[in-house]
Tab-separated table of C-alpha atoms and ligand atoms in Angstrom:
chain	number	residue	atom	x	y	z
A	1331	UNK	CA	46.715	125.786	134.746
A	1332	UNK	CA	50.282	127.271	133.580
A	1333	UNK	CA	53.231	125.387	132.335
A	1334	UNK	CA	56.519	127.404	133.488
A	1335	UNK	CA	59.189	126.220	130.799
A	1336	UNK	CA	62.914	126.901	131.897
A	1337	UNK	CA	65.112	127.403	128.745
A	1338	UNK	CA	68.369	128.291	127.759
A	1339	UNK	CA	69.247	129.341	124.009
A	1340	UNK	CA	69.033	127.551	120.543
A	1341	UNK	CA	67.580	123.868	121.509
A	1342	UNK	CA	65.281	125.132	124.336
A	1343	UNK	CA	63.860	127.795	122.106
A	1344	UNK	CA	62.856	125.268	119.425
A	1345	UNK	CA	60.507	123.281	121.695
A	1346	UNK	CA	59.274	126.645	123.226
A	1347	UNK	CA	58.252	127.614	119.833
A	1348	UNK	CA	56.319	124.520	119.773
A	1349	UNK	CA	54.761	124.772	123.153
A	1350	UNK	CA	53.468	128.275	122.147
A	1351	UNK	CA	51.581	126.542	119.239
A	1352	UNK	CA	49.478	124.225	121.476
A	1353	UNK	CA	49.286	126.532	124.831
A	1354	UNK	CA	47.687	130.054	125.064
A	1355	UNK	CA	49.493	132.791	126.756
A	1356	UNK	CA	47.690	132.196	130.070
A	1357	UNK	CA	48.804	128.672	129.783
A	1358	UNK	CA	52.456	128.989	129.429
A	1359	UNK	CA	55.264	131.199	130.457
A	1360	UNK	CA	59.068	131.093	129.756
A	1361	UNK	CA	61.676	131.677	132.246
A	1362	UNK	CA	65.386	132.262	130.380
A	1363	UNK	CA	69.157	132.127	131.636
A	1364	UNK	CA	70.714	135.314	131.717
A	1365	UNK	CA	73.964	133.862	133.241
A	1366	UNK	CA	75.451	134.237	129.386
A	1367	UNK	CA	74.456	138.150	129.738
A	1368	UNK	CA	77.130	140.613	129.056
A	1369	UNK	CA	78.218	144.186	128.421
A	1370	UNK	CA	79.575	144.808	125.001
A	1371	UNK	CA	79.649	148.101	122.738
A	1372	UNK	CA	77.880	149.658	125.307
A	1373	UNK	CA	75.050	147.365	125.175
A	1374	UNK	CA	73.497	144.914	127.581
A	1375	UNK	CA	73.252	141.705	125.465
A	1376	UNK	CA	70.821	138.821	126.534
A	1377	UNK	CA	71.569	135.958	123.918
A	1378	UNK	CA	69.054	133.413	125.435
A	1379	UNK	CA	66.219	136.107	126.088
A	1380	UNK	CA	66.835	137.272	122.396
A	1381	UNK	CA	67.257	133.822	120.920
A	1382	UNK	CA	63.827	133.140	122.483
A	1383	UNK	CA	62.333	136.112	121.614
A	1384	UNK	CA	63.366	136.095	117.877
A	1385	UNK	CA	62.364	132.503	117.591
A	1386	UNK	CA	58.564	132.979	118.843
A	1387	UNK	CA	58.542	136.158	116.802
A	1388	UNK	CA	59.597	133.700	113.910
A	1389	UNK	CA	62.049	136.166	113.371
A	1390	UNK	CA	65.550	133.888	114.280
A	1391	UNK	CA	68.231	133.569	111.665
A	1392	UNK	CA	67.684	129.908	110.119
A	1393	UNK	CA	71.121	129.332	109.750
A	1394	UNK	CA	72.508	130.302	113.050
A	1395	UNK	CA	69.608	129.733	115.430
A	1396	UNK	CA	70.654	133.129	117.152
A	1397	UNK	CA	70.236	136.619	115.920
A	1398	UNK	CA	67.718	137.956	113.066
A	1399	UNK	CA	66.826	136.476	109.937
A	1400	UNK	CA	67.419	138.831	106.740
A	1401	UNK	CA	70.588	140.675	108.537
A	1402	UNK	CA	72.914	142.850	107.318
A	1403	UNK	CA	76.143	143.323	108.449
A	1404	UNK	CA	77.201	146.972	107.695
A	1405	UNK	CA	77.857	148.112	111.339
A	1406	UNK	CA	80.271	145.225	111.715
A	1407	UNK	CA	82.193	145.701	108.714
A	1408	UNK	CA	82.413	149.752	109.465
A	1409	UNK	CA	83.593	148.737	113.219
A	1410	UNK	CA	86.368	146.804	111.796
A	1411	UNK	CA	87.767	149.520	109.852
A	1412	UNK	CA	87.893	151.080	113.208
A	1413	UNK	CA	89.713	148.124	114.869
A	1414	UNK	CA	86.893	147.521	116.989
A	1415	UNK	CA	85.969	144.028	118.337
A	1416	UNK	CA	83.997	142.259	115.930
A	1417	UNK	CA	84.556	138.526	117.381
A	1418	UNK	CA	80.920	138.865	118.567
A	1419	UNK	CA	78.633	139.804	115.791
A	1420	UNK	CA	75.610	142.297	116.000
A	1421	UNK	CA	73.818	142.640	113.040
A	1422	UNK	CA	72.473	145.856	111.847
A	1423	UNK	CA	68.668	144.915	112.650
A	1424	UNK	CA	69.707	143.238	115.931
A	1425	UNK	CA	71.195	146.468	116.887
A	1426	UNK	CA	68.114	148.355	116.906
A	1427	UNK	CA	66.730	145.883	119.969
A	1428	UNK	CA	69.755	146.392	121.773
A	1429	UNK	CA	69.844	150.127	121.520
A	1430	UNK	CA	66.106	150.229	122.726
A	1431	UNK	CA	67.274	147.838	125.536
A	1432	UNK	CA	69.634	150.076	126.218
A	1433	UNK	CA	67.726	153.231	126.477
A	1434	UNK	CA	65.003	151.319	128.567
A	1435	UNK	CA	67.678	149.964	131.155
A	1436	UNK	CA	69.130	153.494	130.935
A	1437	UNK	CA	65.830	154.984	132.327
A	1438	UNK	CA	65.752	152.545	134.863
A	1439	UNK	CA	63.175	150.162	133.515
A	1440	UNK	CA	64.228	146.218	134.723
A	1441	UNK	CA	65.337	143.378	132.189
A	1442	UNK	CA	61.803	142.093	132.798
A	1443	UNK	CA	60.449	145.316	131.904
A	1444	UNK	CA	62.390	145.818	128.911
A	1445	UNK	CA	61.796	142.313	127.932
A	1446	UNK	CA	58.052	142.623	128.113
A	1447	UNK	CA	58.020	145.938	125.935
A	1448	UNK	CA	60.232	144.170	123.241
A	1449	UNK	CA	58.074	141.191	123.251
A	1450	UNK	CA	55.146	143.215	122.890
A	1451	UNK	CA	56.627	144.989	119.650
A	1452	UNK	CA	57.471	141.956	118.280
A	1453	UNK	CA	53.864	140.608	118.796
A	1454	UNK	CA	55.088	137.840	121.449
A	1455	UNK	CA	52.180	137.217	123.515
A	1456	UNK	CA	53.777	134.485	126.130
A	1457	UNK	CA	55.398	136.091	128.932
A	1458	UNK	CA	59.183	135.861	128.797
A	1459	UNK	CA	60.890	136.312	132.091
A	1460	UNK	CA	64.620	136.803	132.477
A	1461	UNK	CA	65.346	134.460	135.455
A	1462	UNK	CA	66.431	137.298	137.629
A	1463	UNK	CA	66.621	141.209	137.329
A	1464	UNK	CA	69.639	140.832	139.090
A	1465	UNK	CA	72.970	140.396	137.101
A	1466	UNK	CA	74.510	136.708	137.219
A	1467	UNK	CA	77.427	136.042	135.013
A	1468	UNK	CA	78.484	132.368	134.101
A	1469	UNK	CA	82.336	131.831	133.923
A	1470	UNK	CA	83.830	128.700	132.663
A	1471	UNK	CA	86.690	127.313	134.613
A	1472	UNK	CA	89.502	126.265	132.184
A	1473	UNK	CA	92.868	124.890	133.579
A	1474	UNK	CA	94.279	128.416	132.191
A	1475	UNK	CA	91.921	130.404	134.430
A	1476	UNK	CA	88.299	131.397	134.167
A	1477	UNK	CA	86.829	132.825	131.447
A	1478	UNK	CA	83.734	135.184	130.888
A	1479	UNK	CA	81.223	133.038	129.120
A	1480	UNK	CA	81.095	134.531	125.883
A	1481	UNK	CA	84.370	134.712	125.562
A	1482	UNK	CA	84.587	131.007	125.868
A	1483	UNK	CA	81.582	130.171	123.922
A	1484	UNK	CA	81.976	132.686	120.887
A	1485	UNK	CA	85.405	134.032	120.947
A	1486	UNK	CA	87.131	130.984	121.759
A	1487	UNK	CA	84.616	128.876	120.164
A	1488	UNK	CA	84.189	126.505	123.107
A	1489	UNK	CA	88.012	125.073	122.720
A	1490	UNK	CA	89.144	125.448	126.057
A	1491	UNK	CA	88.890	122.346	128.400
A	1492	UNK	CA	86.300	122.695	130.966
A	1493	UNK	CA	86.962	121.899	134.566
A	1494	UNK	CA	83.777	123.832	136.207
A	1495	UNK	CA	81.718	126.678	136.354
A	1496	UNK	CA	80.980	129.572	138.306
A	1497	UNK	CA	77.691	131.876	138.338
A	1498	UNK	CA	79.046	135.433	139.755
A	1499	UNK	CA	76.220	137.092	141.486
A	1500	UNK	CA	73.679	134.084	141.832
A	1501	UNK	CA	74.250	134.037	145.536
A	1502	UNK	CA	72.388	137.572	145.881
A	1503	UNK	CA	70.320	137.390	142.771
A	1504	UNK	CA	66.360	137.190	143.644
A	1505	UNK	CA	64.336	134.837	141.490
A	1506	UNK	CA	62.031	137.176	139.099
A	1507	UNK	CA	59.202	138.242	140.776
A	1508	UNK	CA	56.472	137.664	138.156
A	1509	UNK	CA	57.803	133.843	138.252
A	1510	UNK	CA	57.348	133.986	142.134
A	1511	UNK	CA	53.919	135.376	141.780
A	1512	UNK	CA	52.802	132.663	138.863
A	1513	UNK	CA	54.011	129.762	141.025
A	1514	UNK	CA	51.634	130.916	143.725
A	1515	UNK	CA	48.815	129.952	141.186
A	1516	UNK	CA	47.746	126.578	139.816
A	1517	UNK	CA	50.645	125.086	137.954
A	1518	UNK	CA	50.359	122.349	135.477
A	1519	UNK	CA	54.113	121.368	135.145
A	1520	UNK	CA	57.491	122.516	135.048
A	1521	UNK	CA	59.545	121.922	131.747
A	1522	UNK	CA	63.245	122.248	131.571
A	1523	UNK	CA	63.685	122.479	127.765
A	1524	UNK	CA	66.212	120.947	125.939
A	1525	UNK	CA	69.084	123.153	127.183
A	1526	UNK	CA	72.740	122.883	128.161
A	1527	UNK	CA	72.579	121.717	132.151
A	1528	UNK	CA	75.670	123.090	133.407
A	1529	UNK	CA	75.733	126.621	131.777
A	1530	UNK	CA	71.924	127.369	130.781
A	1531	UNK	CA	69.687	125.541	133.485
A	1532	UNK	CA	71.954	125.368	136.240
A	1533	UNK	CA	71.979	129.154	136.506
A	1534	UNK	CA	68.320	129.569	136.714
A	1535	UNK	CA	67.854	126.743	139.204
A	1536	UNK	CA	70.689	127.502	141.383
A	1537	UNK	CA	69.323	131.079	142.201
A	1538	UNK	CA	68.470	130.966	145.967
A	1539	UNK	CA	64.994	129.690	146.634
A	1540	UNK	CA	64.377	128.458	143.225
A	1541	UNK	CA	64.198	124.918	143.356
A	1542	UNK	CA	62.234	125.058	146.287
A	1543	UNK	CA	59.598	127.052	144.426
A	1544	UNK	CA	59.596	124.844	141.423
A	1545	UNK	CA	59.243	121.536	143.516
A	1546	UNK	CA	57.180	123.513	146.046
A	1547	UNK	CA	54.324	123.754	143.249
A	1548	UNK	CA	53.599	119.916	143.587
A	1549	UNK	CA	53.406	119.963	139.871
A	1550	UNK	CA	55.563	117.573	137.705
A	1551	UNK	CA	59.017	118.779	137.045
A	1552	UNK	CA	60.227	117.198	133.935
A	1553	UNK	CA	63.351	117.639	131.740
A	1554	UNK	CA	64.071	117.115	128.239
A	1555	UNK	CA	67.399	115.304	127.173
A	1556	UNK	CA	69.685	117.564	125.132
A	1557	UNK	CA	72.095	114.299	124.622
A	1558	UNK	CA	71.036	112.085	121.860
A	1559	UNK	CA	72.791	108.991	121.351
A	1560	UNK	CA	75.824	110.388	123.328
A	1561	UNK	CA	76.007	113.738	121.360
A	1562	UNK	CA	74.182	117.309	121.885
A	1563	UNK	CA	72.043	118.416	119.332
A	1564	UNK	CA	73.393	122.065	119.548
A	1565	UNK	CA	76.376	123.122	121.406
A	1566	UNK	CA	78.957	122.039	123.595
A	1567	UNK	CA	77.106	119.979	126.105
A	1568	UNK	CA	78.457	116.584	125.273
A	1569	UNK	CA	81.892	118.237	124.954
A	1570	UNK	CA	81.867	119.442	128.275
A	1571	UNK	CA	80.648	116.129	129.902
A	1572	UNK	CA	83.347	114.803	128.584
A	1573	UNK	CA	85.992	117.125	130.043
A	1574	UNK	CA	84.136	116.505	133.145
A	1575	UNK	CA	84.510	113.059	133.203
A	1576	UNK	CA	80.778	112.515	132.993
A	1577	UNK	CA	79.877	110.085	130.402
A	1578	UNK	CA	77.918	112.162	127.672
A	1579	UNK	CA	74.535	110.282	127.741
A	1580	UNK	CA	70.833	111.065	128.921
A	1581	UNK	CA	71.173	109.083	131.944
A	1582	UNK	CA	73.827	111.543	133.466
A	1583	UNK	CA	71.636	114.403	132.615
A	1584	UNK	CA	68.818	112.902	134.522
A	1585	UNK	CA	71.159	112.296	137.404
A	1586	UNK	CA	72.483	116.022	137.033
A	1587	UNK	CA	68.707	117.097	137.830
A	1588	UNK	CA	68.607	114.751	140.852
A	1589	UNK	CA	66.278	116.374	143.451
A	1590	UNK	CA	64.755	118.906	140.959
A	1591	UNK	CA	63.151	116.789	138.558
A	1592	UNK	CA	60.108	113.991	138.980
A	1593	UNK	CA	59.916	112.766	135.471
A	1594	UNK	CA	62.492	112.626	132.375
A	1595	UNK	CA	61.867	112.905	128.598
A	1596	UNK	CA	64.392	110.842	126.503
A	1597	UNK	CA	65.150	110.395	122.910
A	1598	UNK	CA	63.991	107.147	121.136
A	1599	UNK	CA	67.696	106.687	120.203
A	1600	UNK	CA	68.463	106.271	124.080
A	1601	UNK	CA	65.341	104.020	124.763
A	1602	UNK	CA	67.875	101.164	126.038
A	1603	UNK	CA	68.574	103.949	128.989
A	1604	UNK	CA	64.825	103.726	129.893
A	1605	UNK	CA	65.164	101.205	133.095
A	1606	UNK	CA	67.988	103.132	134.184
A	1607	UNK	CA	66.399	106.092	134.364
A	1608	UNK	CA	63.512	105.095	136.035
A	1609	UNK	CA	65.776	103.514	138.779
A	1610	UNK	CA	67.225	107.059	139.743
A	1611	UNK	CA	63.105	107.613	140.607
A	1612	UNK	CA	61.793	109.231	137.742
A	1613	UNK	CA	59.005	108.532	135.402
A	1614	UNK	CA	59.998	108.588	131.680
A	1615	UNK	CA	58.756	108.794	127.992
A	1616	UNK	CA	60.312	108.014	125.076
A	1617	UNK	CA	60.189	110.495	122.370
A	1618	UNK	CA	61.481	112.006	119.090
A	1619	UNK	CA	63.366	114.776	120.515
A	1620	UNK	CA	65.501	116.000	117.357
A	1621	UNK	CA	63.885	118.766	116.448
A	1622	UNK	CA	64.414	119.856	112.570
A	1623	UNK	CA	61.179	121.175	111.517
A	1624	UNK	CA	58.303	123.305	112.934
A	1625	UNK	CA	56.342	120.001	113.075
A	1626	UNK	CA	59.088	118.569	114.903
A	1627	UNK	CA	58.547	120.962	117.544
A	1628	UNK	CA	55.167	120.547	117.803
A	1629	UNK	CA	55.139	117.133	117.859
A	1630	UNK	CA	57.659	117.307	120.783
A	1631	UNK	CA	55.528	119.712	122.561
A	1632	UNK	CA	52.361	117.312	122.093
A	1633	UNK	CA	54.486	114.417	123.477
A	1634	UNK	CA	55.640	116.533	126.508
A	1635	UNK	CA	51.889	117.522	127.185
A	1636	UNK	CA	50.606	114.264	126.951
A	1637	UNK	CA	53.152	112.677	129.370
A	1638	UNK	CA	52.565	115.706	131.715
A	1639	UNK	CA	48.720	114.936	131.660
A	1640	UNK	CA	49.462	110.978	132.238
A	1641	UNK	CA	51.999	112.075	135.442
A	1642	UNK	CA	48.963	114.540	136.606
A	1643	UNK	CA	46.523	111.604	136.330
A	1644	UNK	CA	48.467	108.972	138.267
A	1645	UNK	CA	51.141	110.921	140.511
A	1646	UNK	CA	53.562	108.804	141.919
A	1647	UNK	CA	53.717	109.565	145.785
A	1648	UNK	CA	57.627	110.303	146.117
A	1649	UNK	CA	60.427	111.091	143.587
A	1650	UNK	CA	63.904	112.312	144.046
B	2337	LIG	N1	76.825	133.160	118.675
B	2337	LIG	C1	77.945	133.091	118.009
B	2337	LIG	O1	78.426	131.887	117.838
B	2337	LIG	N2	78.740	134.132	117.430
B	2337	LIG	C2	78.293	135.095	117.624
B	2337	LIG	O2	78.698	136.211	116.852
B	2337	LIG	C3	77.053	135.639	118.307
B	2337	LIG	C4	76.536	136.777	118.425
B	2337	LIG	C5	75.336	137.121	119.014
B	2337	LIG	C6	74.338	138.240	118.961
B	2337	LIG	C7	73.389	138.381	119.902
B	2337	LIG	C8	73.052	137.325	120.274
B	2337	LIG	O3	71.707	137.448	121.017
B	2337	LIG	C9	73.456	136.118	120.392
B	2337	LIG	C10	74.681	136.050	119.765
B	2337	LIG	N3	75.224	134.675	119.732
B	2337	LIG	C11	76.372	134.375	118.862
B	2337	LIG	C12	74.542	133.301	120.140
B	2337	LIG	C13	74.896	133.279	121.843
B	2337	LIG	O4	75.877	134.033	122.277
B	2337	LIG	C14	75.113	131.944	122.422
B	2337	LIG	O5	74.511	131.193	121.210
B	2337	LIG	C15	74.537	131.523	123.514
B	2337	LIG	O6	74.979	132.740	124.354
B	2337	LIG	C16	74.581	130.342	124.129
B	2337	LIG	O7	73.520	130.141	124.269
């Protein structure tokens, strides 16, 4: 029986690593947001896929969370002398991955195939499936117009106020066929990792048919809150919520997933919100969701799996 985990960038990858310590490759697969992808300097950049890949390979940069550890930046320095674009930093070792992916995509490989090959070379045994092989590109609406996601996130450091989001191409994107096949087999649970609901998870679940596929498994669908005590552990989730006039609370994250999830994992600091979240028709568990050490990641993964076992042993008749 397989756990299918949906993940975006750095926060999601932390729980993902914890889950790989407890579940074998035939018990756990990852579905990754590709709304952050873009073409840059001739490369296909797939930041969330790469963050997960480097994290699972234990080669992620511990300071940034993205990119590789032990990185050097000679290419960026040389590019700067030519007046090239250096706002998005590609390290020398990271360039090797990007050159490999470019070559494979140019030879006709799908993003899924290229990702599988990269994972194989980095020694990752679990499936890492881009949410779709079709391009979906997140755009962030601001009062001054829509911005391509990486322009908003990296170039402009999330400074512009957010008024909404667009996922260009999502209407015609097909769910990753490997995921479709996996969901036809026995599914233990669907886990939404603590990623940004608006720009990491929504692009995945807005692919036509995705929500029905996930709910159609009949397995628990649970989300782990990326908001703790009114703050995002990482990234602009809380800032986005405030700008969208949504209180930055775990309860609002749970409400955002209404109709998709059946259960919710909230942090100890938000325990007071548990009754309100249960009033949404969700099963809940309170856990330590802030992951600093590797042991924190494994402990949260363990708490999530225990919760799943309890949900499966005592399913409630109807949710959301
Ligand atoms: N994030 C940054 O804040 N600055 C960067 O220069 C940067 C480069 C980069 C290169 C490759 C890659 O796979 C990711 C990179 N990221 C960078 C992270 C990434 O763009 C964001 O964290 C995600 O898109 C949000 O999940």
